[in-house]
């Protein structure tokens, strides 16, 4: 199979597996134990914390390990909700967030918080003037994603952060689809909080981190034995933490090669198939996503055909319980339902090869031709949720 769904999850890198193995075996000890073996495990955690910190320009003590990206987002939003309270604070976010921000915001709204959601332009980027207006006249906290999980469009995060901070807001960014793909540095962009997830860049699923800028107020969600400096209790998931650190180290490389592969794929699709549209900003995007619409073709049908042909991709539009719905992201960008439903998200990683991209392009050409030839093609898509 050719795997081109790397924004759903990535394969664990062999070097990551190798780094993790000793911690499933001889180095199984509890990092809080006082003897040498425990201390050596603790040292491995510290090293991994340093690797994550280095990847985003943070200090070691500003990194808290969590169970996943969803937990990081919930931890920070629930902490802010408790600190600010619902009476006089506003939550400003965007219309294109992942459900791991959308759902906590809805939960806050249900208990009386004022939640303002900023729109995006046709390229999928936050409308900054609207964002400024939404922040005006109240205080509170803001949450804007760094890069969108469907389109890969990178948001004007520095500008949004500056606007929010000038207006007196605390600022969080869900950077889960950006870290490891584009430069994310908390020294350059002064976010207060930032969420990261390991499985998006070749670490296993089930490990994440939250960056907490030194000195910010934070209320732990999970209390217990005081691990992670009291900010996230629970005995540490040592092998995964070590693997996460190793993956961060691998991600320090240049992303030009994968961008070239993605551009090659897009160029082939555009030149070999008529009625192809590349969605989202060309200029501001991660190097790993091609988000493409094919006239007179349903993404859901294409996905099934491509799977049969040995190529794994996502539809470009989120699907819910058997009924393909145009995604909230593409709606926010003003795309028609038909256009949104005809799209695919083809996503690459540092492990993708030119041969795979060429074979995938051949398969897409065949699948689109076949589907367009089938009368009444389309129909109901599979059950699928974007990640
Ligand atoms: N936020 C974004 C933008 C994502 O793409 C994902 C991935 O699915 C998440 C949050 C959730 O991360 P995790 O799968 O680690 O819980």
mmCIF file of C-alpha atoms and ligand atoms in Angstrom:
data_model
loop_
_atom_site.group_PDB
_atom_site.id
_atom_site.type_symbol
_atom_site.label_atom_id
_atom_site.label_comp_id
_atom_site.label_asym_id
_atom_site.label_seq_id
_atom_site.Cartn_x
_atom_site.Cartn_y
_atom_site.Cartn_z
ATOM 1 C CA UNK A 1 0.000 0.000 0.000
ATOM 2 C CA UNK A 2 1.091 3.563 -0.668
ATOM 3 C CA UNK A 3 0.338 5.580 2.422
ATOM 4 C CA UNK A 4 -0.563 9.199 1.682
ATOM 5 C CA UNK A 5 -2.661 10.056 4.731
ATOM 6 C CA UNK A 6 0.114 11.388 6.928
ATOM 7 C CA UNK A 7 -1.976 14.187 8.419
ATOM 8 C CA UNK A 8 -4.270 11.555 9.940
ATOM 9 C CA UNK A 9 -1.260 9.861 11.478
ATOM 10 C CA UNK A 10 2.308 8.955 10.501
ATOM 11 C CA UNK A 11 4.094 5.619 10.662
ATOM 12 C CA UNK A 12 6.420 5.395 13.650
ATOM 13 C CA UNK A 13 9.938 6.062 12.380
ATOM 14 C CA UNK A 14 12.298 3.056 12.747
ATOM 15 C CA UNK A 15 14.780 5.179 14.723
ATOM 16 C CA UNK A 16 11.944 6.128 17.079
ATOM 17 C CA UNK A 17 11.080 2.459 17.619
ATOM 18 C CA UNK A 18 14.723 1.702 18.327
ATOM 19 C CA UNK A 19 14.963 4.524 20.878
ATOM 20 C CA UNK A 20 11.828 3.313 22.665
ATOM 21 C CA UNK A 21 12.627 -0.394 22.913
ATOM 22 C CA UNK A 22 14.911 -0.397 25.996
ATOM 23 C CA UNK A 23 12.153 1.323 27.978
ATOM 24 C CA UNK A 24 9.768 -1.584 27.352
ATOM 25 C CA UNK A 25 12.507 -3.949 28.532
ATOM 26 C CA UNK A 26 15.397 -3.516 30.912
ATOM 27 C CA UNK A 27 14.664 0.158 31.632
ATOM 28 C CA UNK A 28 11.105 -0.341 32.847
ATOM 29 C CA UNK A 29 11.589 1.417 36.185
ATOM 30 C CA UNK A 30 9.414 4.137 37.631
ATOM 31 C CA UNK A 31 11.125 7.480 37.018
ATOM 32 C CA UNK A 32 10.123 8.610 40.526
ATOM 33 C CA UNK A 33 12.067 5.743 42.175
ATOM 34 C CA UNK A 34 15.071 6.773 44.217
ATOM 35 C CA UNK A 35 17.571 4.122 43.100
ATOM 36 C CA UNK A 36 19.922 4.499 40.161
ATOM 37 C CA UNK A 37 17.751 2.667 37.628
ATOM 38 C CA UNK A 38 14.827 5.020 38.374
ATOM 39 C CA UNK A 39 17.077 8.034 38.095
ATOM 40 C CA UNK A 40 18.392 6.843 34.758
ATOM 41 C CA UNK A 41 14.822 6.586 33.432
ATOM 42 C CA UNK A 42 14.107 10.070 34.762
ATOM 43 C CA UNK A 43 17.169 11.298 32.904
ATOM 44 C CA UNK A 44 15.768 9.874 29.650
ATOM 45 C CA UNK A 45 12.554 11.855 30.231
ATOM 46 C CA UNK A 46 14.567 15.022 30.830
ATOM 47 C CA UNK A 47 16.476 14.434 27.615
ATOM 48 C CA UNK A 48 13.244 13.989 25.647
ATOM 49 C CA UNK A 49 11.826 17.148 27.219
ATOM 50 C CA UNK A 50 14.915 18.964 25.991
ATOM 51 C CA UNK A 51 14.436 17.591 22.467
ATOM 52 C CA UNK A 52 10.815 18.768 22.329
ATOM 53 C CA UNK A 53 11.763 22.143 23.827
ATOM 54 C CA UNK A 54 14.508 22.603 21.274
ATOM 55 C CA UNK A 55 12.183 21.842 18.359
ATOM 56 C CA UNK A 56 9.930 24.796 19.292
ATOM 57 C CA UNK A 57 12.480 27.143 20.885
ATOM 58 C CA UNK A 58 11.141 26.642 24.428
ATOM 59 C CA UNK A 59 12.820 26.019 27.775
ATOM 60 C CA UNK A 60 12.717 22.466 29.108
ATOM 61 C CA UNK A 61 10.617 23.399 32.114
ATOM 62 C CA UNK A 62 7.971 24.929 29.831
ATOM 63 C CA UNK A 63 7.106 21.506 28.341
ATOM 64 C CA UNK A 64 4.470 19.267 29.952
ATOM 65 C CA UNK A 65 3.943 15.764 28.544
ATOM 66 C CA UNK A 66 0.324 14.747 27.979
ATOM 67 C CA UNK A 67 -1.556 11.708 26.662
ATOM 68 C CA UNK A 68 -2.335 13.258 23.232
ATOM 69 C CA UNK A 69 -3.014 16.489 21.390
ATOM 70 C CA UNK A 70 -6.684 16.415 22.357
ATOM 71 C CA UNK A 71 -5.668 16.309 26.009
ATOM 72 C CA UNK A 72 -3.273 19.248 25.533
ATOM 73 C CA UNK A 73 -6.052 21.367 24.013
ATOM 74 C CA UNK A 74 -8.567 20.398 26.696
ATOM 75 C CA UNK A 75 -6.059 20.957 29.478
ATOM 76 C CA UNK A 76 -5.301 24.502 28.432
ATOM 77 C CA UNK A 77 -8.850 25.548 27.530
ATOM 78 C CA UNK A 78 -10.322 24.138 30.733
ATOM 79 C CA UNK A 79 -7.562 25.746 32.778
ATOM 80 C CA UNK A 80 -8.217 29.135 31.157
ATOM 81 C CA UNK A 81 -11.960 28.730 31.653
ATOM 82 C CA UNK A 82 -11.435 28.148 35.362
ATOM 83 C CA UNK A 83 -8.970 31.004 35.747
ATOM 84 C CA UNK A 84 -10.999 33.573 33.809
ATOM 85 C CA UNK A 85 -14.511 32.499 34.781
ATOM 86 C CA UNK A 86 -17.510 33.004 32.530
ATOM 87 C CA UNK A 87 -18.800 36.306 33.854
ATOM 88 C CA UNK A 88 -16.635 38.870 32.189
ATOM 89 C CA UNK A 89 -14.489 37.001 29.771
ATOM 90 C CA UNK A 90 -14.754 36.226 26.094
ATOM 91 C CA UNK A 91 -13.294 33.263 24.240
ATOM 92 C CA UNK A 92 -12.127 34.173 20.733
ATOM 93 C CA UNK A 93 -11.370 31.333 18.359
ATOM 94 C CA UNK A 94 -11.776 30.506 14.661
ATOM 95 C CA UNK A 95 -14.385 28.711 12.588
ATOM 96 C CA UNK A 96 -11.830 26.217 11.278
ATOM 97 C CA UNK A 97 -10.491 24.666 14.488
ATOM 98 C CA UNK A 98 -10.191 20.904 15.006
ATOM 99 C CA UNK A 99 -12.916 19.289 17.088
ATOM 100 C CA UNK A 100 -10.423 19.115 19.982
ATOM 101 C CA UNK A 101 -10.889 22.907 20.266
ATOM 102 C CA UNK A 102 -14.407 23.250 18.827
ATOM 103 C CA UNK A 103 -16.010 20.855 21.339
ATOM 104 C CA UNK A 104 -14.393 22.345 24.492
ATOM 105 C CA UNK A 105 -15.474 25.795 23.233
ATOM 106 C CA UNK A 106 -19.047 24.551 22.791
ATOM 107 C CA UNK A 107 -18.928 23.145 26.320
ATOM 108 C CA UNK A 108 -17.828 26.555 27.625
ATOM 109 C CA UNK A 109 -20.605 28.241 25.656
ATOM 110 C CA UNK A 110 -23.139 25.851 27.196
ATOM 111 C CA UNK A 111 -22.212 27.069 30.683
ATOM 112 C CA UNK A 112 -22.422 30.734 29.787
ATOM 113 C CA UNK A 113 -19.120 31.790 28.221
ATOM 114 C CA UNK A 114 -19.297 34.188 25.299
ATOM 115 C CA UNK A 115 -17.518 32.424 22.409
ATOM 116 C CA UNK A 116 -16.676 34.426 19.262
ATOM 117 C CA UNK A 117 -15.566 32.549 16.161
ATOM 118 C CA UNK A 118 -13.547 34.331 13.524
ATOM 119 C CA UNK A 119 -13.993 33.484 9.834
ATOM 120 C CA UNK A 120 -11.391 32.820 7.164
ATOM 121 C CA UNK A 121 -10.868 34.098 3.618
ATOM 122 C CA UNK A 122 -11.188 32.028 0.434
ATOM 123 C CA UNK A 123 -7.622 30.783 0.905
ATOM 124 C CA UNK A 124 -8.497 29.422 4.357
ATOM 125 C CA UNK A 125 -6.623 32.070 6.381
ATOM 126 C CA UNK A 126 -7.960 33.887 9.445
ATOM 127 C CA UNK A 127 -9.507 37.298 8.707
ATOM 128 C CA UNK A 128 -7.312 39.447 10.930
ATOM 129 C CA UNK A 129 -9.491 42.573 10.945
ATOM 130 C CA UNK A 130 -12.488 40.507 12.027
ATOM 131 C CA UNK A 131 -10.297 38.857 14.659
ATOM 132 C CA UNK A 132 -9.257 42.297 15.961
ATOM 133 C CA UNK A 133 -12.901 43.371 16.195
ATOM 134 C CA UNK A 134 -13.848 40.177 18.023
ATOM 135 C CA UNK A 135 -11.132 40.749 20.615
ATOM 136 C CA UNK A 136 -12.174 44.383 21.203
ATOM 137 C CA UNK A 137 -14.310 45.502 24.114
ATOM 138 C CA UNK A 138 -13.716 42.530 26.411
ATOM 139 C CA UNK A 139 -10.952 40.494 27.994
ATOM 140 C CA UNK A 140 -10.408 36.774 27.975
ATOM 141 C CA UNK A 141 -8.472 34.186 26.010
ATOM 142 C CA UNK A 142 -8.011 33.205 22.394
ATOM 143 C CA UNK A 143 -7.258 29.935 20.636
ATOM 144 C CA UNK A 144 -6.208 29.814 16.970
ATOM 145 C CA UNK A 145 -4.674 26.828 15.214
ATOM 146 C CA UNK A 146 -1.224 27.193 13.623
ATOM 147 C CA UNK A 147 -2.004 25.082 10.543
ATOM 148 C CA UNK A 148 -5.310 23.580 9.483
ATOM 149 C CA UNK A 149 -5.610 19.791 9.509
ATOM 150 C CA UNK A 150 -7.706 19.581 6.323
ATOM 151 C CA UNK A 151 -6.168 22.130 3.983
ATOM 152 C CA UNK A 152 -2.719 22.477 5.551
ATOM 153 C CA UNK A 153 -3.079 26.263 5.370
ATOM 154 C CA UNK A 154 -0.773 28.038 7.817
ATOM 155 C CA UNK A 155 -2.517 30.794 9.740
ATOM 156 C CA UNK A 156 -1.207 34.339 10.323
ATOM 157 C CA UNK A 157 -0.401 33.250 13.829
ATOM 158 C CA UNK A 158 2.121 35.930 14.780
ATOM 159 C CA UNK A 159 -0.349 38.668 13.812
ATOM 160 C CA UNK A 160 -3.251 36.944 15.597
ATOM 161 C CA UNK A 161 -1.113 36.467 18.702
ATOM 162 C CA UNK A 162 -0.048 40.124 18.696
ATOM 163 C CA UNK A 163 -3.636 41.350 18.239
ATOM 164 C CA UNK A 164 -4.887 39.111 21.044
ATOM 165 C CA UNK A 165 -2.114 40.109 23.423
ATOM 166 C CA UNK A 166 -2.519 43.840 22.714
ATOM 167 C CA UNK A 167 -6.186 43.410 23.597
ATOM 168 C CA UNK A 168 -5.173 41.728 26.875
ATOM 169 C CA UNK A 169 -5.986 38.147 25.941
ATOM 170 C CA UNK A 170 -4.048 34.996 26.810
ATOM 171 C CA UNK A 171 -3.195 33.163 23.581
ATOM 172 C CA UNK A 172 -3.189 29.443 22.799
ATOM 173 C CA UNK A 173 -2.345 27.788 19.487
ATOM 174 C CA UNK A 174 -3.141 24.226 18.463
ATOM 175 C CA UNK A 175 0.079 23.612 16.510
ATOM 176 C CA UNK A 176 -0.514 19.870 16.125
ATOM 177 C CA UNK A 177 -0.474 19.967 12.305
ATOM 178 C CA UNK A 178 2.353 22.491 12.107
ATOM 179 C CA UNK A 179 5.112 21.219 14.403
ATOM 180 C CA UNK A 180 7.581 19.145 12.437
ATOM 181 C CA UNK A 181 6.335 20.576 9.124
ATOM 182 C CA UNK A 182 6.989 24.301 9.327
ATOM 183 C CA UNK A 183 9.081 26.412 11.704
ATOM 184 C CA UNK A 184 7.228 26.791 14.994
ATOM 185 C CA UNK A 185 9.223 28.842 17.457
ATOM 186 C CA UNK A 186 7.790 30.294 20.647
ATOM 187 C CA UNK A 187 10.647 32.797 20.822
ATOM 188 C CA UNK A 188 9.481 34.341 17.530
ATOM 189 C CA UNK A 189 5.752 34.084 18.154
ATOM 190 C CA UNK A 190 4.952 34.835 21.803
ATOM 191 C CA UNK A 191 2.100 32.362 22.331
ATOM 192 C CA UNK A 192 1.315 31.586 25.977
ATOM 193 C CA UNK A 193 0.265 27.994 25.286
ATOM 194 C CA UNK A 194 0.884 25.589 22.415
ATOM 195 C CA UNK A 195 -0.352 22.030 21.779
ATOM 196 C CA UNK A 196 1.727 19.314 20.122
ATOM 197 C CA UNK A 197 0.973 15.688 19.234
ATOM 198 C CA UNK A 198 3.579 12.986 18.632
ATOM 199 C CA UNK A 199 1.776 10.803 16.100
ATOM 200 C CA UNK A 200 1.684 13.589 13.541
ATOM 201 C CA UNK A 201 5.462 13.414 13.192
ATOM 202 C CA UNK A 202 6.540 9.782 13.470
ATOM 203 C CA UNK A 203 6.174 9.179 17.211
ATOM 204 C CA UNK A 204 3.454 6.755 18.400
ATOM 205 C CA UNK A 205 -0.171 7.676 18.963
ATOM 206 C CA UNK A 206 -1.001 8.531 22.565
ATOM 207 C CA UNK A 207 1.707 11.023 23.433
ATOM 208 C CA UNK A 208 1.513 14.803 23.310
ATOM 209 C CA UNK A 209 2.839 17.926 24.947
ATOM 210 C CA UNK A 210 1.635 21.283 26.111
ATOM 211 C CA UNK A 211 3.946 24.275 26.063
ATOM 212 C CA UNK A 212 3.277 26.645 28.972
ATOM 213 C CA UNK A 213 5.183 29.928 28.758
ATOM 214 C CA UNK A 214 7.144 30.568 31.952
ATOM 215 C CA UNK A 215 5.063 32.521 34.448
ATOM 216 C CA UNK A 216 1.607 31.932 32.868
ATOM 217 C CA UNK A 217 -1.235 30.960 35.174
ATOM 218 C CA UNK A 218 -2.315 27.346 34.809
ATOM 219 C CA UNK A 219 -4.743 25.088 36.663
ATOM 220 C CA UNK A 220 -3.997 21.370 36.256
ATOM 221 C CA UNK A 221 -6.782 19.211 34.876
ATOM 222 C CA UNK A 222 -5.320 15.987 36.241
ATOM 223 C CA UNK A 223 -4.151 16.014 39.841
ATOM 224 C CA UNK A 224 -2.405 13.235 41.661
ATOM 225 C CA UNK A 225 1.197 12.318 42.354
ATOM 226 C CA UNK A 226 2.585 15.645 41.162
ATOM 227 C CA UNK A 227 4.496 14.436 38.093
ATOM 228 C CA UNK A 228 5.315 16.994 35.400
ATOM 229 C CA UNK A 229 5.894 19.562 38.132
ATOM 230 C CA UNK A 230 2.345 19.123 39.376
ATOM 231 C CA UNK A 231 0.921 20.207 36.026
ATOM 232 C CA UNK A 232 -0.107 16.746 34.767
ATOM 233 C CA UNK A 233 -0.024 13.944 37.282
ATOM 234 C CA UNK A 234 0.227 10.267 36.396
ATOM 235 C CA UNK A 235 3.224 7.964 36.089
ATOM 236 C CA UNK A 236 5.020 9.002 32.936
ATOM 237 C CA UNK A 237 4.630 7.009 29.692
ATOM 238 C CA UNK A 238 8.393 6.641 29.461
ATOM 239 C CA UNK A 239 8.832 4.703 26.172
ATOM 240 C CA UNK A 240 6.479 7.052 24.318
ATOM 241 C CA UNK A 241 8.080 10.146 25.820
ATOM 242 C CA UNK A 242 11.511 8.906 24.715
ATOM 243 C CA UNK A 243 10.167 8.136 21.213
ATOM 244 C CA UNK A 244 8.513 11.551 21.045
ATOM 245 C CA UNK A 245 11.839 13.200 21.867
ATOM 246 C CA UNK A 246 13.627 11.168 19.211
ATOM 247 C CA UNK A 247 10.979 12.081 16.606
ATOM 248 C CA UNK A 248 11.399 15.761 17.487
ATOM 249 C CA UNK A 249 15.104 15.443 16.853
ATOM 250 C CA UNK A 250 14.425 13.883 13.413
ATOM 251 C CA UNK A 251 12.078 16.751 12.548
ATOM 252 C CA UNK A 252 14.757 19.416 12.779
ATOM 253 C CA UNK A 253 15.641 18.790 9.141
ATOM 254 C CA UNK A 254 14.741 20.925 6.149
ATOM 255 C CA UNK A 255 11.333 20.299 4.589
ATOM 256 C CA UNK A 256 12.201 21.377 1.049
ATOM 257 C CA UNK A 257 12.384 17.807 -0.266
ATOM 258 C CA UNK A 258 8.860 16.866 0.798
ATOM 259 C CA UNK A 259 7.510 20.191 -0.548
ATOM 260 C CA UNK A 260 9.081 19.351 -3.906
ATOM 261 C CA UNK A 261 7.371 15.949 -3.938
ATOM 262 C CA UNK A 262 4.010 17.524 -3.081
ATOM 263 C CA UNK A 263 4.468 20.124 -5.834
ATOM 264 C CA UNK A 264 5.371 17.372 -8.300
ATOM 265 C CA UNK A 265 2.210 15.469 -7.374
ATOM 266 C CA UNK A 266 0.034 18.563 -7.794
ATOM 267 C CA UNK A 267 1.664 19.437 -11.119
ATOM 268 C CA UNK A 268 0.959 15.946 -12.455
ATOM 269 C CA UNK A 269 -2.679 16.000 -11.322
ATOM 270 C CA UNK A 270 -3.301 19.432 -12.819
ATOM 271 C CA UNK A 271 -1.670 18.579 -16.136
ATOM 272 C CA UNK A 272 -3.090 15.073 -16.549
ATOM 273 C CA UNK A 273 -6.683 15.529 -15.379
ATOM 274 C CA UNK A 274 -9.062 18.248 -16.479
ATOM 275 C CA UNK A 275 -11.263 20.018 -13.960
ATOM 276 C CA UNK A 276 -8.794 19.920 -11.058
ATOM 277 C CA UNK A 277 -8.649 22.660 -8.406
ATOM 278 C CA UNK A 278 -5.968 23.040 -5.759
ATOM 279 C CA UNK A 279 -7.669 24.362 -2.620
ATOM 280 C CA UNK A 280 -6.337 26.773 -0.007
ATOM 281 C CA UNK A 281 -3.571 29.345 0.000
ATOM 282 C CA UNK A 282 -0.635 28.328 -2.230
ATOM 283 C CA UNK A 283 1.737 30.568 -0.365
ATOM 284 C CA UNK A 284 0.947 29.823 3.265
ATOM 285 C CA UNK A 285 0.753 26.078 3.735
ATOM 286 C CA UNK A 286 2.558 23.096 5.189
ATOM 287 C CA UNK A 287 4.770 21.258 2.681
ATOM 288 C CA UNK A 288 2.980 17.954 3.180
ATOM 289 C CA UNK A 289 -0.643 18.423 2.001
ATOM 290 C CA UNK A 290 -2.170 18.525 -1.462
ATOM 291 C CA UNK A 291 -5.859 19.406 -1.075
ATOM 292 C CA UNK A 292 -7.411 18.822 -4.452
ATOM 293 C CA UNK A 293 -10.932 18.894 -5.936
ATOM 294 C CA UNK A 294 -11.969 16.956 -9.040
ATOM 295 C CA UNK A 295 -15.015 18.188 -10.981
ATOM 296 C CA UNK A 296 -17.781 15.590 -11.421
ATOM 297 C CA UNK A 297 -16.234 13.181 -8.922
ATOM 298 C CA UNK A 298 -17.063 12.478 -5.297
ATOM 299 C CA UNK A 299 -14.117 12.330 -2.925
ATOM 300 C CA UNK A 300 -15.734 9.446 -1.023
ATOM 301 C CA UNK A 301 -15.941 7.320 -4.168
ATOM 302 C CA UNK A 302 -12.395 8.193 -5.128
ATOM 303 C CA UNK A 303 -11.142 7.174 -1.704
ATOM 304 C CA UNK A 304 -12.675 3.705 -2.053
ATOM 305 C CA UNK A 305 -11.368 3.191 -5.591
ATOM 306 C CA UNK A 306 -7.898 4.381 -4.621
ATOM 307 C CA UNK A 307 -7.876 2.081 -1.618
ATOM 308 C CA UNK A 308 -8.645 -0.833 -3.950
ATOM 309 C CA UNK A 309 -5.783 0.340 -6.155
ATOM 310 C CA UNK A 310 -3.386 0.375 -3.182
ATOM 311 C CA UNK A 311 -3.325 4.086 -2.325
ATOM 312 C CA UNK A 312 -4.527 5.387 1.041
ATOM 313 C CA UNK A 313 -5.747 9.006 1.215
ATOM 314 C CA UNK A 314 -8.495 11.001 2.937
ATOM 315 C CA UNK A 315 -11.503 12.683 1.437
ATOM 316 C CA UNK A 316 -10.960 16.412 1.483
ATOM 317 C CA UNK A 317 -14.176 16.880 3.337
ATOM 318 C CA UNK A 318 -15.087 15.409 6.696
ATOM 319 C CA UNK A 319 -17.651 12.652 6.645
ATOM 320 C CA UNK A 320 -20.031 11.830 9.394
ATOM 321 C CA UNK A 321 -21.834 8.579 10.127
ATOM 322 C CA UNK A 322 -22.467 7.426 6.618
ATOM 323 C CA UNK A 323 -23.443 10.792 5.230
ATOM 324 C CA UNK A 324 -20.770 12.833 3.600
ATOM 325 C CA UNK A 325 -21.071 16.424 4.814
ATOM 326 C CA UNK A 326 -19.050 19.283 3.453
ATOM 327 C CA UNK A 327 -16.563 20.095 6.183
ATOM 328 C CA UNK A 328 -16.896 23.158 8.404
ATOM 329 C CA UNK A 329 -13.475 24.260 7.135
ATOM 330 C CA UNK A 330 -14.436 24.255 3.473
ATOM 331 C CA UNK A 331 -17.763 25.908 4.292
ATOM 332 C CA UNK A 332 -15.888 28.644 6.135
ATOM 333 C CA UNK A 333 -13.737 29.133 3.006
ATOM 334 C CA UNK A 334 -16.897 29.666 0.982
ATOM 335 C CA UNK A 335 -16.540 26.530 -1.164
ATOM 336 C CA UNK A 336 -19.767 25.105 -2.584
ATOM 337 C CA UNK A 337 -20.993 21.777 -1.193
ATOM 338 C CA UNK A 338 -20.354 20.071 -4.533
ATOM 339 C CA UNK A 339 -16.802 21.414 -4.683
ATOM 340 C CA UNK A 340 -16.103 20.413 -1.077
ATOM 341 C CA UNK A 341 -17.477 16.900 -1.615
ATOM 342 C CA UNK A 342 -15.289 16.392 -4.654
ATOM 343 C CA UNK A 343 -12.014 16.845 -2.811
ATOM 344 C CA UNK A 344 -9.192 14.664 -1.552
ATOM 345 C CA UNK A 345 -6.535 15.376 1.045
ATOM 346 C CA UNK A 346 -3.356 13.668 -0.083
ATOM 347 C CA UNK A 347 -0.730 14.015 2.616
ATOM 348 C CA UNK A 348 2.957 13.135 2.539
ATOM 349 C CA UNK A 349 5.708 12.710 5.102
ATOM 350 C CA UNK A 350 9.487 12.643 5.242
ATOM 351 C CA UNK A 351 9.247 8.900 4.487
ATOM 352 C CA UNK A 352 7.307 9.365 1.209
ATOM 353 C CA UNK A 353 9.289 8.597 -1.958
ATOM 354 C CA UNK A 354 9.132 9.959 -5.507
ATOM 355 C CA UNK A 355 8.137 6.470 -6.774
ATOM 356 C CA UNK A 356 5.195 6.395 -4.382
ATOM 357 C CA UNK A 357 4.061 9.834 -5.472
ATOM 358 C CA UNK A 358 4.247 8.852 -9.141
ATOM 359 C CA UNK A 359 2.363 5.609 -8.577
ATOM 360 C CA UNK A 360 -0.265 7.510 -6.582
ATOM 361 C CA UNK A 361 -0.611 10.111 -9.353
ATOM 362 C CA UNK A 362 -1.111 7.298 -11.923
ATOM 363 C CA UNK A 363 -3.776 5.765 -9.673
ATOM 364 C CA UNK A 364 -5.616 9.070 -9.171
ATOM 365 C CA UNK A 365 -5.695 9.686 -12.935
ATOM 366 C CA UNK A 366 -7.189 6.208 -13.474
ATOM 367 C CA UNK A 367 -9.649 6.487 -10.587
ATOM 368 C CA UNK A 368 -10.979 9.886 -11.669
ATOM 369 C CA UNK A 369 -11.389 8.700 -15.273
ATOM 370 C CA UNK A 370 -13.201 5.573 -14.099
ATOM 371 C CA UNK A 371 -15.486 7.410 -11.702
ATOM 372 C CA UNK A 372 -16.397 10.051 -14.256
ATOM 373 C CA UNK A 373 -17.319 7.272 -16.653
ATOM 374 C CA UNK A 374 -19.700 5.617 -14.189
ATOM 375 C CA UNK A 375 -23.222 6.912 -14.531
ATOM 376 C CA UNK A 376 -24.639 8.244 -11.309
ATOM 377 C CA UNK A 377 -21.285 7.959 -9.590
ATOM 378 C CA UNK A 378 -20.975 9.393 -6.119
ATOM 379 C CA UNK A 379 -23.454 8.276 -3.517
ATOM 380 C CA UNK A 380 -22.984 8.002 0.175
ATOM 381 C CA UNK A 381 -19.454 8.108 1.505
ATOM 382 C CA UNK A 382 -17.881 5.907 4.137
ATOM 383 C CA UNK A 383 -17.926 6.600 7.850
ATOM 384 C CA UNK A 384 -14.885 8.706 8.490
ATOM 385 C CA UNK A 385 -13.795 11.503 10.754
ATOM 386 C CA UNK A 386 -10.990 13.881 9.960
ATOM 387 C CA UNK A 387 -7.986 13.982 12.231
HETATM 388 N N1 LIG B 1 -5.747 19.237 16.662
HETATM 389 C C1 LIG B 1 -5.489 19.059 15.354
HETATM 390 C C2 LIG B 1 -5.319 20.247 14.477
HETATM 391 C C3 LIG B 1 -5.370 17.777 14.831
HETATM 392 O O1 LIG B 1 -5.178 17.611 13.521
HETATM 393 C C4 LIG B 1 -5.492 16.676 15.707
HETATM 394 C C5 LIG B 1 -5.345 15.316 15.139
HETATM 395 O O2 LIG B 1 -6.117 14.528 15.018
HETATM 396 C C6 LIG B 1 -5.757 16.904 17.052
HETATM 397 C C7 LIG B 1 -5.883 18.198 17.498
HETATM 398 C C8 LIG B 1 -5.892 15.767 18.029
HETATM 399 O O3 LIG B 1 -4.635 15.218 18.336
HETATM 400 P P1 LIG B 1 -4.563 13.738 18.970
HETATM 401 O O4 LIG B 1 -4.940 12.799 17.881
HETATM 402 O O5 LIG B 1 -3.141 13.575 19.401
HETATM 403 O O6 LIG B 1 -5.503 13.709 20.107
#
